[in-house]
mmCIF file of C-alpha atoms in Angstrom:
data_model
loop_
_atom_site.group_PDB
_atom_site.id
_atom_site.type_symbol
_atom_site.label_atom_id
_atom_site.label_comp_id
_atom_site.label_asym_id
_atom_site.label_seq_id
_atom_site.Cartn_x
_atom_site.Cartn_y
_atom_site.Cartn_z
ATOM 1 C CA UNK A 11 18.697 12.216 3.935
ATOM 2 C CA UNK A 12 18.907 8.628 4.542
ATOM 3 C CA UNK A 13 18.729 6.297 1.224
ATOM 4 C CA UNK A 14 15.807 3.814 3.224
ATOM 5 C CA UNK A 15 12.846 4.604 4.134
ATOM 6 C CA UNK A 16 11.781 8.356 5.793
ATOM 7 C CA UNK A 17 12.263 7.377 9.647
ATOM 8 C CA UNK A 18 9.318 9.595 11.247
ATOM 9 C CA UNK A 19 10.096 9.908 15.018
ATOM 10 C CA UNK A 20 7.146 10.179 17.298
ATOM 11 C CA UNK A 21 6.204 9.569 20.972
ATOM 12 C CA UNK A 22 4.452 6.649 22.034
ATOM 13 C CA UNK A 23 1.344 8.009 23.134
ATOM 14 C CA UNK A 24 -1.528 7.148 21.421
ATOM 15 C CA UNK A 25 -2.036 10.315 19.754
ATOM 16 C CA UNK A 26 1.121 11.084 19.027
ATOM 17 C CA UNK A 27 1.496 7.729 17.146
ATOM 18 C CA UNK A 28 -1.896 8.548 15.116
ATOM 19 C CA UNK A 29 -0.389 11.735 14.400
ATOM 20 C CA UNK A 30 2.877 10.102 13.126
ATOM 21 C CA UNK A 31 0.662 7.836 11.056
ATOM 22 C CA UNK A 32 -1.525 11.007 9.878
ATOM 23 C CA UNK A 33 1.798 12.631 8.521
ATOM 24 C CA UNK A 34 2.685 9.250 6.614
ATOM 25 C CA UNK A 35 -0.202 8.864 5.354
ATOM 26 C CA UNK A 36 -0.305 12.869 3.592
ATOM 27 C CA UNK A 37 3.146 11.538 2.355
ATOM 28 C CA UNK A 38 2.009 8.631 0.489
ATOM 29 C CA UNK A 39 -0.466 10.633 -0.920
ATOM 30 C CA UNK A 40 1.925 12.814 -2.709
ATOM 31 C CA UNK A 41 4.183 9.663 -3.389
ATOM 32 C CA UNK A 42 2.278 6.423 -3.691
ATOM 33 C CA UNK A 43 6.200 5.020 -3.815
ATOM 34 C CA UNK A 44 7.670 6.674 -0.743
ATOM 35 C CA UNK A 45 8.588 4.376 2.491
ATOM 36 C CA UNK A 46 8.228 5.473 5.596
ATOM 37 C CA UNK A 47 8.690 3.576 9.164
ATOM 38 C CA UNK A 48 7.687 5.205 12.084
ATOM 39 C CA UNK A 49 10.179 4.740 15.327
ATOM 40 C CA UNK A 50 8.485 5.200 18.966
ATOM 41 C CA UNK A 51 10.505 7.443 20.891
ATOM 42 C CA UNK A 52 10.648 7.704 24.375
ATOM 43 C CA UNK A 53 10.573 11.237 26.228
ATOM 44 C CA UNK A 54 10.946 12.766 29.855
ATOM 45 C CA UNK A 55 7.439 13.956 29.285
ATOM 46 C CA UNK A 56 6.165 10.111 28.598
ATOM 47 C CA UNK A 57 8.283 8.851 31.554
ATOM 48 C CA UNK A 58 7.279 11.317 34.016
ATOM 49 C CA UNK A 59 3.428 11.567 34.318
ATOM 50 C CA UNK A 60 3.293 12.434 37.487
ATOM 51 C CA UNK A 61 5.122 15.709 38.072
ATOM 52 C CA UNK A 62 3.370 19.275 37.011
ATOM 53 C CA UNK A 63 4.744 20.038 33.948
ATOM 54 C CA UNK A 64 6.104 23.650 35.385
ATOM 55 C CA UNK A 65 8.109 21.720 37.544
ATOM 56 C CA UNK A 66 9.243 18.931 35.386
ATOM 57 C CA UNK A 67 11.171 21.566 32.842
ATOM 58 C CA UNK A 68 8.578 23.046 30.467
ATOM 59 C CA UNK A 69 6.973 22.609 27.974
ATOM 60 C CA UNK A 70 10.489 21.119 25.579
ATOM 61 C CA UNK A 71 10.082 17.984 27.826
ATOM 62 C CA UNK A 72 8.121 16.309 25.176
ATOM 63 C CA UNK A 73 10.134 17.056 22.482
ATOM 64 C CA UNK A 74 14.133 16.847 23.389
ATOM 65 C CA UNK A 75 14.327 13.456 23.253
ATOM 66 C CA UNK A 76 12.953 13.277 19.514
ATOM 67 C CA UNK A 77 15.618 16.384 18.311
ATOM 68 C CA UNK A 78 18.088 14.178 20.233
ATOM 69 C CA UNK A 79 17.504 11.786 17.991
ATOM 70 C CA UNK A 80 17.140 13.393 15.098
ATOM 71 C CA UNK A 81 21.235 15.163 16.024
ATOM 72 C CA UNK A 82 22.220 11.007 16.564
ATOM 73 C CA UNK A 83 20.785 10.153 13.280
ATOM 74 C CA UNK A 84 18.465 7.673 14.502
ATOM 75 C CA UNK A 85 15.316 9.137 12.432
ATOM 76 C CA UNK A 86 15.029 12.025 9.299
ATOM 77 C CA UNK A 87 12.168 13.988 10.935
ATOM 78 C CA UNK A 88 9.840 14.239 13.919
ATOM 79 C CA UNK A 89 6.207 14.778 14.415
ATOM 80 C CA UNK A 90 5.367 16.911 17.191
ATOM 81 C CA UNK A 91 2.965 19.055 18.701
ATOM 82 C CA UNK A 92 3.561 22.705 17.982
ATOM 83 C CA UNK A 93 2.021 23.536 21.412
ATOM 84 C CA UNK A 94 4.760 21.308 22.851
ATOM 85 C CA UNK A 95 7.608 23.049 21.025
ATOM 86 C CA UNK A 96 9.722 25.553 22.466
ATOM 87 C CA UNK A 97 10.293 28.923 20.061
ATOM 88 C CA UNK A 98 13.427 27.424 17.995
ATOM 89 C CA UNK A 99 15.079 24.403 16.827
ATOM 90 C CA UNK A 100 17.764 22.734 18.298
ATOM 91 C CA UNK A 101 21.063 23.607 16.886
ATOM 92 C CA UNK A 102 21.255 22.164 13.519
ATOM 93 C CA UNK A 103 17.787 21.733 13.620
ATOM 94 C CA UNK A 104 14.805 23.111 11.378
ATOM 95 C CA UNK A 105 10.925 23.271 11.195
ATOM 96 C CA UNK A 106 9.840 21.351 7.866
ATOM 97 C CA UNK A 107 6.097 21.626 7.616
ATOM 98 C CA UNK A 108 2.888 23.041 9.793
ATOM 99 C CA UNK A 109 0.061 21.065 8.937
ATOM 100 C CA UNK A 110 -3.717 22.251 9.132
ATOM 101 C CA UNK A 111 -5.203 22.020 12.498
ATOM 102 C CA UNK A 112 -8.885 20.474 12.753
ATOM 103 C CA UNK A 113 -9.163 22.980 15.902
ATOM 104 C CA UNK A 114 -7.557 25.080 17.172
ATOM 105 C CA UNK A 115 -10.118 25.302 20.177
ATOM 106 C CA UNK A 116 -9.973 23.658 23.919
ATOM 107 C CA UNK A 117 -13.115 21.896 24.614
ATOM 108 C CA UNK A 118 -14.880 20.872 27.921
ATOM 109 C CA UNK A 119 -15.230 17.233 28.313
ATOM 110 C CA UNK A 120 -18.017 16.436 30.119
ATOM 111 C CA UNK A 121 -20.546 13.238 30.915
ATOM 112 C CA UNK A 122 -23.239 13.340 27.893
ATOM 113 C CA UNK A 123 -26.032 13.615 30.272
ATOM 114 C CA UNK A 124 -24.260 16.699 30.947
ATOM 115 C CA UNK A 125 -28.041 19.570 30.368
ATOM 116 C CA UNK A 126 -26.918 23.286 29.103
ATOM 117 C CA UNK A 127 -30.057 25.820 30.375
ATOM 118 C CA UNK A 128 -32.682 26.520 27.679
ATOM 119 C CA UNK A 129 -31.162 30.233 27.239
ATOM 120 C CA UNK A 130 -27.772 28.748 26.903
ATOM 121 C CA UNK A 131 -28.790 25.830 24.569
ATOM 122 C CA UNK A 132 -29.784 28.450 22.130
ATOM 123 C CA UNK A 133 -26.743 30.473 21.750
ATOM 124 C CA UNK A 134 -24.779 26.892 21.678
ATOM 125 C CA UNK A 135 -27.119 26.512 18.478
ATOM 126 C CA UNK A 136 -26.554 29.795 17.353
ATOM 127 C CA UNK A 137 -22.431 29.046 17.572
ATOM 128 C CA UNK A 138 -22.796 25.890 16.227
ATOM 129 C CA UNK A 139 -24.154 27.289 12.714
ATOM 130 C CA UNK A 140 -21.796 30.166 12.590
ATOM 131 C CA UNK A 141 -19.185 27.246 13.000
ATOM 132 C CA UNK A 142 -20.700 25.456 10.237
ATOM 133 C CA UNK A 143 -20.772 28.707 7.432
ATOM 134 C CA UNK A 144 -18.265 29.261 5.014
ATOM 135 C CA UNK A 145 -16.849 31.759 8.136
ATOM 136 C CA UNK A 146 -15.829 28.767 10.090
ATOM 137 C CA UNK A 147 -11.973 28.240 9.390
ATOM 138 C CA UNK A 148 -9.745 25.467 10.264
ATOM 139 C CA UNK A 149 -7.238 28.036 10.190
ATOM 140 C CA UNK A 150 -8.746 30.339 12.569
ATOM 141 C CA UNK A 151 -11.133 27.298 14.466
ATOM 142 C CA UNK A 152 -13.655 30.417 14.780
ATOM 143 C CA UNK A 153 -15.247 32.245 11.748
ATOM 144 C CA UNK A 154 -16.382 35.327 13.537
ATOM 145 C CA UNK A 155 -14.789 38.441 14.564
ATOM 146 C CA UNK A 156 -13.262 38.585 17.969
ATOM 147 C CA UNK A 157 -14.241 41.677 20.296
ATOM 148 C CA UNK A 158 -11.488 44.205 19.359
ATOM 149 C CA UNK A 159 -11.899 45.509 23.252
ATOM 150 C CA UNK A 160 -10.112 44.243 26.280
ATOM 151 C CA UNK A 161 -13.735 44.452 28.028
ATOM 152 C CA UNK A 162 -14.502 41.212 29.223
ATOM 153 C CA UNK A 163 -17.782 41.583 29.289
ATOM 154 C CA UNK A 164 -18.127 42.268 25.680
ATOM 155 C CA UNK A 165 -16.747 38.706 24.685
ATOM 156 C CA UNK A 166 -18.047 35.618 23.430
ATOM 157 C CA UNK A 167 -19.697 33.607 26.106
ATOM 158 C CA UNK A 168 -18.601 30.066 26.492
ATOM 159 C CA UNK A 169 -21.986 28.524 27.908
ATOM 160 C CA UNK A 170 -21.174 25.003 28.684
ATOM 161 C CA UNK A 171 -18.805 26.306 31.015
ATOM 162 C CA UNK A 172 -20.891 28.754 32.531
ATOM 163 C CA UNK A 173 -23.427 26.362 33.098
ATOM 164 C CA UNK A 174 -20.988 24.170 35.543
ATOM 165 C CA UNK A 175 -22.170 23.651 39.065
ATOM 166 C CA UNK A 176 -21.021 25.879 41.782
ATOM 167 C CA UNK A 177 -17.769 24.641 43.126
ATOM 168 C CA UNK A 178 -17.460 21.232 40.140
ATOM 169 C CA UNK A 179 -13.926 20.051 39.768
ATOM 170 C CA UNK A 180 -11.834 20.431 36.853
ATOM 171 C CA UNK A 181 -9.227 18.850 35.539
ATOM 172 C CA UNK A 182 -6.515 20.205 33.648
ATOM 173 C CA UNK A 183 -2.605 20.281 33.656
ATOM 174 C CA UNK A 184 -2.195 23.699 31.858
ATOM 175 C CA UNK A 185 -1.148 26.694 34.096
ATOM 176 C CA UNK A 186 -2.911 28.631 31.332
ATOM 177 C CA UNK A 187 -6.130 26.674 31.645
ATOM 178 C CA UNK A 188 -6.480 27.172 34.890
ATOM 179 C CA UNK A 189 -5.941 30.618 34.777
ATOM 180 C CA UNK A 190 -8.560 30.849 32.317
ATOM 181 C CA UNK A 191 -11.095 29.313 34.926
ATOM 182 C CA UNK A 192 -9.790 31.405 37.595
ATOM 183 C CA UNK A 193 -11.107 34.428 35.396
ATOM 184 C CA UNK A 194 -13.900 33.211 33.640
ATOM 185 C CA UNK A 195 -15.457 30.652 36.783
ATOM 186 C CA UNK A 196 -13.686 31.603 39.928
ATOM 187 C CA UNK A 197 -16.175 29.224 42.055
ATOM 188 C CA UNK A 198 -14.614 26.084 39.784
ATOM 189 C CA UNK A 199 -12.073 24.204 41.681
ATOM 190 C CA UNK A 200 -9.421 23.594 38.942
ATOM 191 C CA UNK A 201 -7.319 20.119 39.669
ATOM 192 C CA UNK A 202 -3.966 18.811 38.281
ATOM 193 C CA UNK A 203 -3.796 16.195 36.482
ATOM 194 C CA UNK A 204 -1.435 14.436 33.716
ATOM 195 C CA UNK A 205 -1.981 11.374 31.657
ATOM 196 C CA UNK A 206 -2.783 10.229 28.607
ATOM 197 C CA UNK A 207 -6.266 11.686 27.172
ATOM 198 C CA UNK A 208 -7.694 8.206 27.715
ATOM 199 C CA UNK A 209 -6.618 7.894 31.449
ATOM 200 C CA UNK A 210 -7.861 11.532 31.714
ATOM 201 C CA UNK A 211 -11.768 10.941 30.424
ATOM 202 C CA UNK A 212 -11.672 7.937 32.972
ATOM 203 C CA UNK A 213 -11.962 10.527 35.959
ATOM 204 C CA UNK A 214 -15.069 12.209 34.871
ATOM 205 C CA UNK A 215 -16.834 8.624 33.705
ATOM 206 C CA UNK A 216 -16.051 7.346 37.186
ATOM 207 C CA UNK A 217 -17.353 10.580 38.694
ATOM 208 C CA UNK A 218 -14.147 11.648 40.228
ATOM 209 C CA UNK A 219 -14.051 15.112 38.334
ATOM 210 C CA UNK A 220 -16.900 16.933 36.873
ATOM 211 C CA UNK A 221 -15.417 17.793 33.730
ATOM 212 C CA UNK A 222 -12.025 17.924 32.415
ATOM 213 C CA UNK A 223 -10.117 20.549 29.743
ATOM 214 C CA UNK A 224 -8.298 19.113 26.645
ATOM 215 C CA UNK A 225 -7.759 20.472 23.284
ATOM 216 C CA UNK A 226 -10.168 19.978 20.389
ATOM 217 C CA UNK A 227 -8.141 18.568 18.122
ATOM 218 C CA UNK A 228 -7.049 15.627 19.810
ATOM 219 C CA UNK A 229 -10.377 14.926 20.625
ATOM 220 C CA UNK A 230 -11.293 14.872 16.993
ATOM 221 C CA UNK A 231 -8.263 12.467 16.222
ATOM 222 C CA UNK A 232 -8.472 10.384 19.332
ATOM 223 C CA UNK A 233 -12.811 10.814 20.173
ATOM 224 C CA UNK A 234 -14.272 10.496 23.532
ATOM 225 C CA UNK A 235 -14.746 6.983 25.864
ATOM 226 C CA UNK A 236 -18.534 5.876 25.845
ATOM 227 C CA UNK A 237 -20.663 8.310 27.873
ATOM 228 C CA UNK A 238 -18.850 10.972 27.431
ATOM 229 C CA UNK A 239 -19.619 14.427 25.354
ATOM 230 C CA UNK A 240 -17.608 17.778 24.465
ATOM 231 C CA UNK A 241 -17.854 21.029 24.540
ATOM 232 C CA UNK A 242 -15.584 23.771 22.407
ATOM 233 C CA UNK A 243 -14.864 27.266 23.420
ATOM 234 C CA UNK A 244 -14.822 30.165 21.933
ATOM 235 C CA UNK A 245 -10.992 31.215 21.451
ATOM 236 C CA UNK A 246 -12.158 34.839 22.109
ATOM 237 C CA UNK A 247 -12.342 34.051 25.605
ATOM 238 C CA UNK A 248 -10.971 30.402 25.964
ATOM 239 C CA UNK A 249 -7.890 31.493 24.412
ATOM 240 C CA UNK A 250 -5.689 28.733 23.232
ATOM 241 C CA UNK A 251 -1.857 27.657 23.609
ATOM 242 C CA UNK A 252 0.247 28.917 20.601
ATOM 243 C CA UNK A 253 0.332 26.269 18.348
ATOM 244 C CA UNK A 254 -2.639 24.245 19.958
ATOM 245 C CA UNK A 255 -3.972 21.681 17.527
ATOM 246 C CA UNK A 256 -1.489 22.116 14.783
ATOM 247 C CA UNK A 257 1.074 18.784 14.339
ATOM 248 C CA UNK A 258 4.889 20.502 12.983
ATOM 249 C CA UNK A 259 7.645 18.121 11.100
ATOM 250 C CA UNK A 260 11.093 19.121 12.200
ATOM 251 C CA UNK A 261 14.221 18.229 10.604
ATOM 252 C CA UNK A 262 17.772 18.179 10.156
ATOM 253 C CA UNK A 263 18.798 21.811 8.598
ATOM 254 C CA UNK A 264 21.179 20.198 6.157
ATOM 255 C CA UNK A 265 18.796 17.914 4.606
ATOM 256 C CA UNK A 266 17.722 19.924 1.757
ATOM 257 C CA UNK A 267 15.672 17.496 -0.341
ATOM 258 C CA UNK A 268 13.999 15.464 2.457
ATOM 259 C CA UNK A 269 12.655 19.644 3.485
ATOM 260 C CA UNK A 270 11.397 20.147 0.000
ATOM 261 C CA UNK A 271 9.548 16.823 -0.320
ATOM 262 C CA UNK A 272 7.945 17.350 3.363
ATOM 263 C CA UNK A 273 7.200 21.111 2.383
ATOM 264 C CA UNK A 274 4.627 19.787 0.054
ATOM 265 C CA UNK A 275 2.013 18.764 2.619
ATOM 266 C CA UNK A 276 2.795 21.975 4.872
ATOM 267 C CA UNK A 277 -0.005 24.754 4.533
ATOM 268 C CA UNK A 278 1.445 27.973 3.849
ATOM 269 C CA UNK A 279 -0.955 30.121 5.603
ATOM 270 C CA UNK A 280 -0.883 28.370 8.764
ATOM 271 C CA UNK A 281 2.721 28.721 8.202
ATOM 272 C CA UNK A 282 3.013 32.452 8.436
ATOM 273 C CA UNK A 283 0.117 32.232 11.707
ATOM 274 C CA UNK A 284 3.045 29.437 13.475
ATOM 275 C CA UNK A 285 5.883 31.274 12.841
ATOM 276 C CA UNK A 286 4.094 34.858 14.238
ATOM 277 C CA UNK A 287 3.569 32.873 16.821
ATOM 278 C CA UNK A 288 6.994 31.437 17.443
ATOM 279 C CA UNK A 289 8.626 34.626 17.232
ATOM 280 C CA UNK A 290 6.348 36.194 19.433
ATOM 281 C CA UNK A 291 7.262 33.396 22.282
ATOM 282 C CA UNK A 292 10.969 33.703 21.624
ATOM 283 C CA UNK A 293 10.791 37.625 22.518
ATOM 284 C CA UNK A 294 8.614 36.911 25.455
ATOM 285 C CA UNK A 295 10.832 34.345 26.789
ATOM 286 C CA UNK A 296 7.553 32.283 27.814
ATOM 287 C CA UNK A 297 7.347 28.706 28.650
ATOM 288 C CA UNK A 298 4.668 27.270 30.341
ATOM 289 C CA UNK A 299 5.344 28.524 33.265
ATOM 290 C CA UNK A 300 3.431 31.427 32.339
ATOM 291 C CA UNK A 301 -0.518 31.552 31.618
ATOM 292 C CA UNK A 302 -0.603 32.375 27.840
ATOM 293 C CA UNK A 303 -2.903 31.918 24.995
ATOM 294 C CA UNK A 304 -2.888 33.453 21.583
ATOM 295 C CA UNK A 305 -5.343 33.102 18.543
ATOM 296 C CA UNK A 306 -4.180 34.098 15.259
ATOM 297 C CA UNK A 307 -6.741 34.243 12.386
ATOM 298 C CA UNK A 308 -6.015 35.841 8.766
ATOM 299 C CA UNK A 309 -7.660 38.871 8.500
ATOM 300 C CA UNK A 310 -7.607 42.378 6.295
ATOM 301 C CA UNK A 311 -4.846 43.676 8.054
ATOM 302 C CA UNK A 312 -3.239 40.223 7.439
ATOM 303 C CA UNK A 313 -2.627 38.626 10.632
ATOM 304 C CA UNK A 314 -5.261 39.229 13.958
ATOM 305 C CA UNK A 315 -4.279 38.288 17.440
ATOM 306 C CA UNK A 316 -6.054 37.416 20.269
ATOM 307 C CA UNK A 317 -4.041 37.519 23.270
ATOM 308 C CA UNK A 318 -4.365 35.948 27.080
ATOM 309 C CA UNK A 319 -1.792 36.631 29.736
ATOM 310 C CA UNK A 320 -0.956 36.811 33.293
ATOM 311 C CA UNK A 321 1.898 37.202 35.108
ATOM 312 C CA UNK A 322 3.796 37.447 38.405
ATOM 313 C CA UNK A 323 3.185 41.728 37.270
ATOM 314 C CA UNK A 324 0.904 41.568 34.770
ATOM 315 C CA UNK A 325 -2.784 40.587 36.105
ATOM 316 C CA UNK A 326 -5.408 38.242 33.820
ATOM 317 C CA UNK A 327 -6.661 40.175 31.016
ATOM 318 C CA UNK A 328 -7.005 39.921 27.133
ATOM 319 C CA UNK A 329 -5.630 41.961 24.684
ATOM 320 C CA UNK A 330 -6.307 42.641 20.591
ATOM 321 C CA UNK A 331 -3.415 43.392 18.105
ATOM 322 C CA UNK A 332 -2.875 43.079 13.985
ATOM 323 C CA UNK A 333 0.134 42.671 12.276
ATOM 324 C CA UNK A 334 1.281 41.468 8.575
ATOM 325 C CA UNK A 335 1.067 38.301 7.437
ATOM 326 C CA UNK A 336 3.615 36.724 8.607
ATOM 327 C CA UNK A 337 4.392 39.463 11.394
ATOM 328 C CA UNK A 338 8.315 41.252 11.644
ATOM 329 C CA UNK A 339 10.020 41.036 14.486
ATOM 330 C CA UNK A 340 9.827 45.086 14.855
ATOM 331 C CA UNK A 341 5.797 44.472 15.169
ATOM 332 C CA UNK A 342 6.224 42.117 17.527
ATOM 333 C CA UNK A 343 8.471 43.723 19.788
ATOM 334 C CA UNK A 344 6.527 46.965 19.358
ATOM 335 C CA UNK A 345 3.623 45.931 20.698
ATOM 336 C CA UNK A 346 4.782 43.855 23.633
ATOM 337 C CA UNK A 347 6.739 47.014 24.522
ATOM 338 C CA UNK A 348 4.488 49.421 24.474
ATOM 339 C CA UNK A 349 0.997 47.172 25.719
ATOM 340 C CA UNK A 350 2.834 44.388 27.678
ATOM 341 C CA UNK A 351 5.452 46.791 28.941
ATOM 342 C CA UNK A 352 7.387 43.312 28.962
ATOM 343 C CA UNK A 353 10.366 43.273 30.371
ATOM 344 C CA UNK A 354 9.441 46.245 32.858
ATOM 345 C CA UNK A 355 10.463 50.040 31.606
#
C-alpha cells in the first residue's frame, strides 16, 4: 500500500471519472482523513471508438490498461465497470469491493415527445409503482417475481419498446442487445454504434436514430441531454449484462490493509450476486462475443437467476435457475450441463 494518498485509477470517460469520484467520495465518508487522487488512465477501449467491440478483443479492452497499471505500481486500486470485467483478475490481482448498483436495468432512450398507447401507458404506471414499493430492490433493480417458465409469452412486457415504429433504428453496441431486439422486435433495425453516452444521445436528438439502448445506471449518474427521455426494462425479458450497473474496486492481492479499508464500502449481498456471476462466466468461457444476460436477485432459495443466451448452437431463449447464496461451482456447472448442454455432450 503506498504511504501517500490512495491512487484510484479510472478511465477518462466521463462516467468513468464520476464513478472514480463516487468511490472517493464513499471513502471519505468512512475516513474524513483519508487522501485520495484520482489518475486518468488511458485504455484500448477509449482509443479505439470506432471498431465493434467483438472485433476489437472483448469486453477486457476497457480494463487491461488499468490492471497494467496497477502490476507497474502506478495506482493502489481501480474503478471499473463489472460489466466490463472479464471473470478473474489479472495475476496478482484481486477484486476489493462491489458497490450497490442504482440499476441494474437497460433503458430505452428516446426523444421526450416520444407517446406510449393509452393501454401501454397504464401498465408503465402499473410498473412504475411496483418499482416504487418496498419490493423494488437496488439489488435486484426489479421487486417482482420473474416468470419461472421459459415461455416467452408469459413474461413481463417491456411497452416502450413495443410501442416503437415499424422498422425505427436502434442504436446499440452490445451483441447481446441486439439480440434481445432481434427476439423481442424483429421489425427494429438494430445499428452499431460506440461512443461516449453523450455522443450517443446526440444521434436520436438530431433525428439520426429513433432511439438508442444504454444501461440505467449510467443514465442515473450521467442524466439525459435536453429533450431527451428514458425508458427501463424489465430484466425478465430485457435481460441485463452480468455485472451491468454495479462499479467493482480491484487491487493488488498483496495489499492486505488497503483490501480491508476498501471492503468497508463493498455491499456484501451484491457481493455473493457478482461473484455467482463471475464464476458462472469463467465456466462458460463467454465474452462478449456471445449474446448473454443474467439477473440475479436474492430470493428464498438464496440466489434466483434469470438467464438470456444465444449461440452459434444454442438459439435465443430464456431460462430460470436457483442456487445458494453465493452459488458453488458444482451448481453452476450442474446446471449449464444439464440445461445449456454447454460444451456439447
Amino acid at each position: 500500500m503506498s504511504k501517500g494518498p490512495i491512487r484510484i485509477g479510472t478511465r477518462q470517460s466521463a462516467l468513468a471519472m464520476w464513478q472514480a469520484r463516487h468511490v472517493a467520495k464513499l471513502l471519505h465518508a468512512q475516513n474524513s482523513d483519508l487522501d485520495t487522487r484520482i489518475v486518468p488512465i488511458s485504455t484500448v477501449g477509449d482509443t479505439d471508438k470506432v471498431t465493434p467491440l467483438s472485433t476489437l478483443g472483448g469486453k477486457g479492452i476497457f480494463v487491461r490498461g488499468l490492471e497494467d497499471a496497477l502490476i507497474q505500481n502506478t495506482i493502489d486500486i481501480a474503478v471499473h465497470s463489472l460489466k466490463d470485467v472479464t471473470s478473474q483478475s489479472m495475476d496478482g490481482l484481486a477484486f476489493f469491493a462491489f458497490l450497490t448498483p442504482e440499476s441494474i436495468q437497460d433503458a430505452l432512450v428516446t426523444k421526450a415527445d416520444f407517446s406510449l398507447g393509452k393501454a401501454e401507458r397504464k401498465i408503465v404506471e402499473e410498473v412504475k409503482g411496483l418499482r416504487d414499493s418496498h419490493r423494488y430492490s437496488a439489488l435486484g433493480g426489479w421487486g417482482q417475481q420473474p416468470t419461472q417458465k421459459n415461455d416467452f409469452s408469459a413474461l413481463q412486457r417491456n411497452p416502450a419498446l413495443d410501442d416503437l415504429p415499424p422498422g425505427c433504428c436502434v442504436g446499440t453496441g452490445s451483441l447481446r442487445r441486439i439480440a434481445l431486439l432481434r427476439k423481442l422486435r424483429p421489425d427494429i433495425h438494430a445499428i452499431p454504434i460506440r461512443g461516449n453516452i453523450e455522443t450517443r444521445m446526440h444521434k436520436v436528438c438530431s433525428g439520426e436514430l429513433g432511439a438508442i439502448l444504454l444501461s440505467e445506471a449510467g443514465i442515473k449518474r450521467m442524466g439525459v441531454l435536453p429533450g431527451l427521455t428514458h425508458h427501463a426494462l424489465s430484466p425478465e425479458t430485457f435481460v441485463p449484462a452480468p455485472g451491468q450497473g454495479v462499479i467493482v474496486i480491484q487491487g493488488r492481492a498483496g495489499d492486505t490493509a488497503l483490501h480491508q479499508q476498501i471492503w468497508s464500502i463493498s455491499d456484501p449481498a451484491q457481493t455473493q450476486i457478482s461473484e455467482t456471476q463471475l464464476h458462472l462466466l469463467k465456466i462458460l468461457g463467454f465474452d462478449c462475443q456471445d449474446p448473454f444476460g443474467i439477473w440475479s436477485y436474492p430470493s428464498e432459495q438464496g440466489l434466483s437467476h434469470q438467464v438470456f443466451l444465444e449461440t452459434s448452437t444454442v438459439e435465443a431463449r430464456y431460462y430460470h435457475f436457483d442456487t445458494h447464496a453465493p452459488a458453488t461451482v458444482t451448481e453452476l456447472e450442474t446446471w449449464v450441463n444439464t440445461q445449456l448442454r454447454y460444451p456439447p455432450q
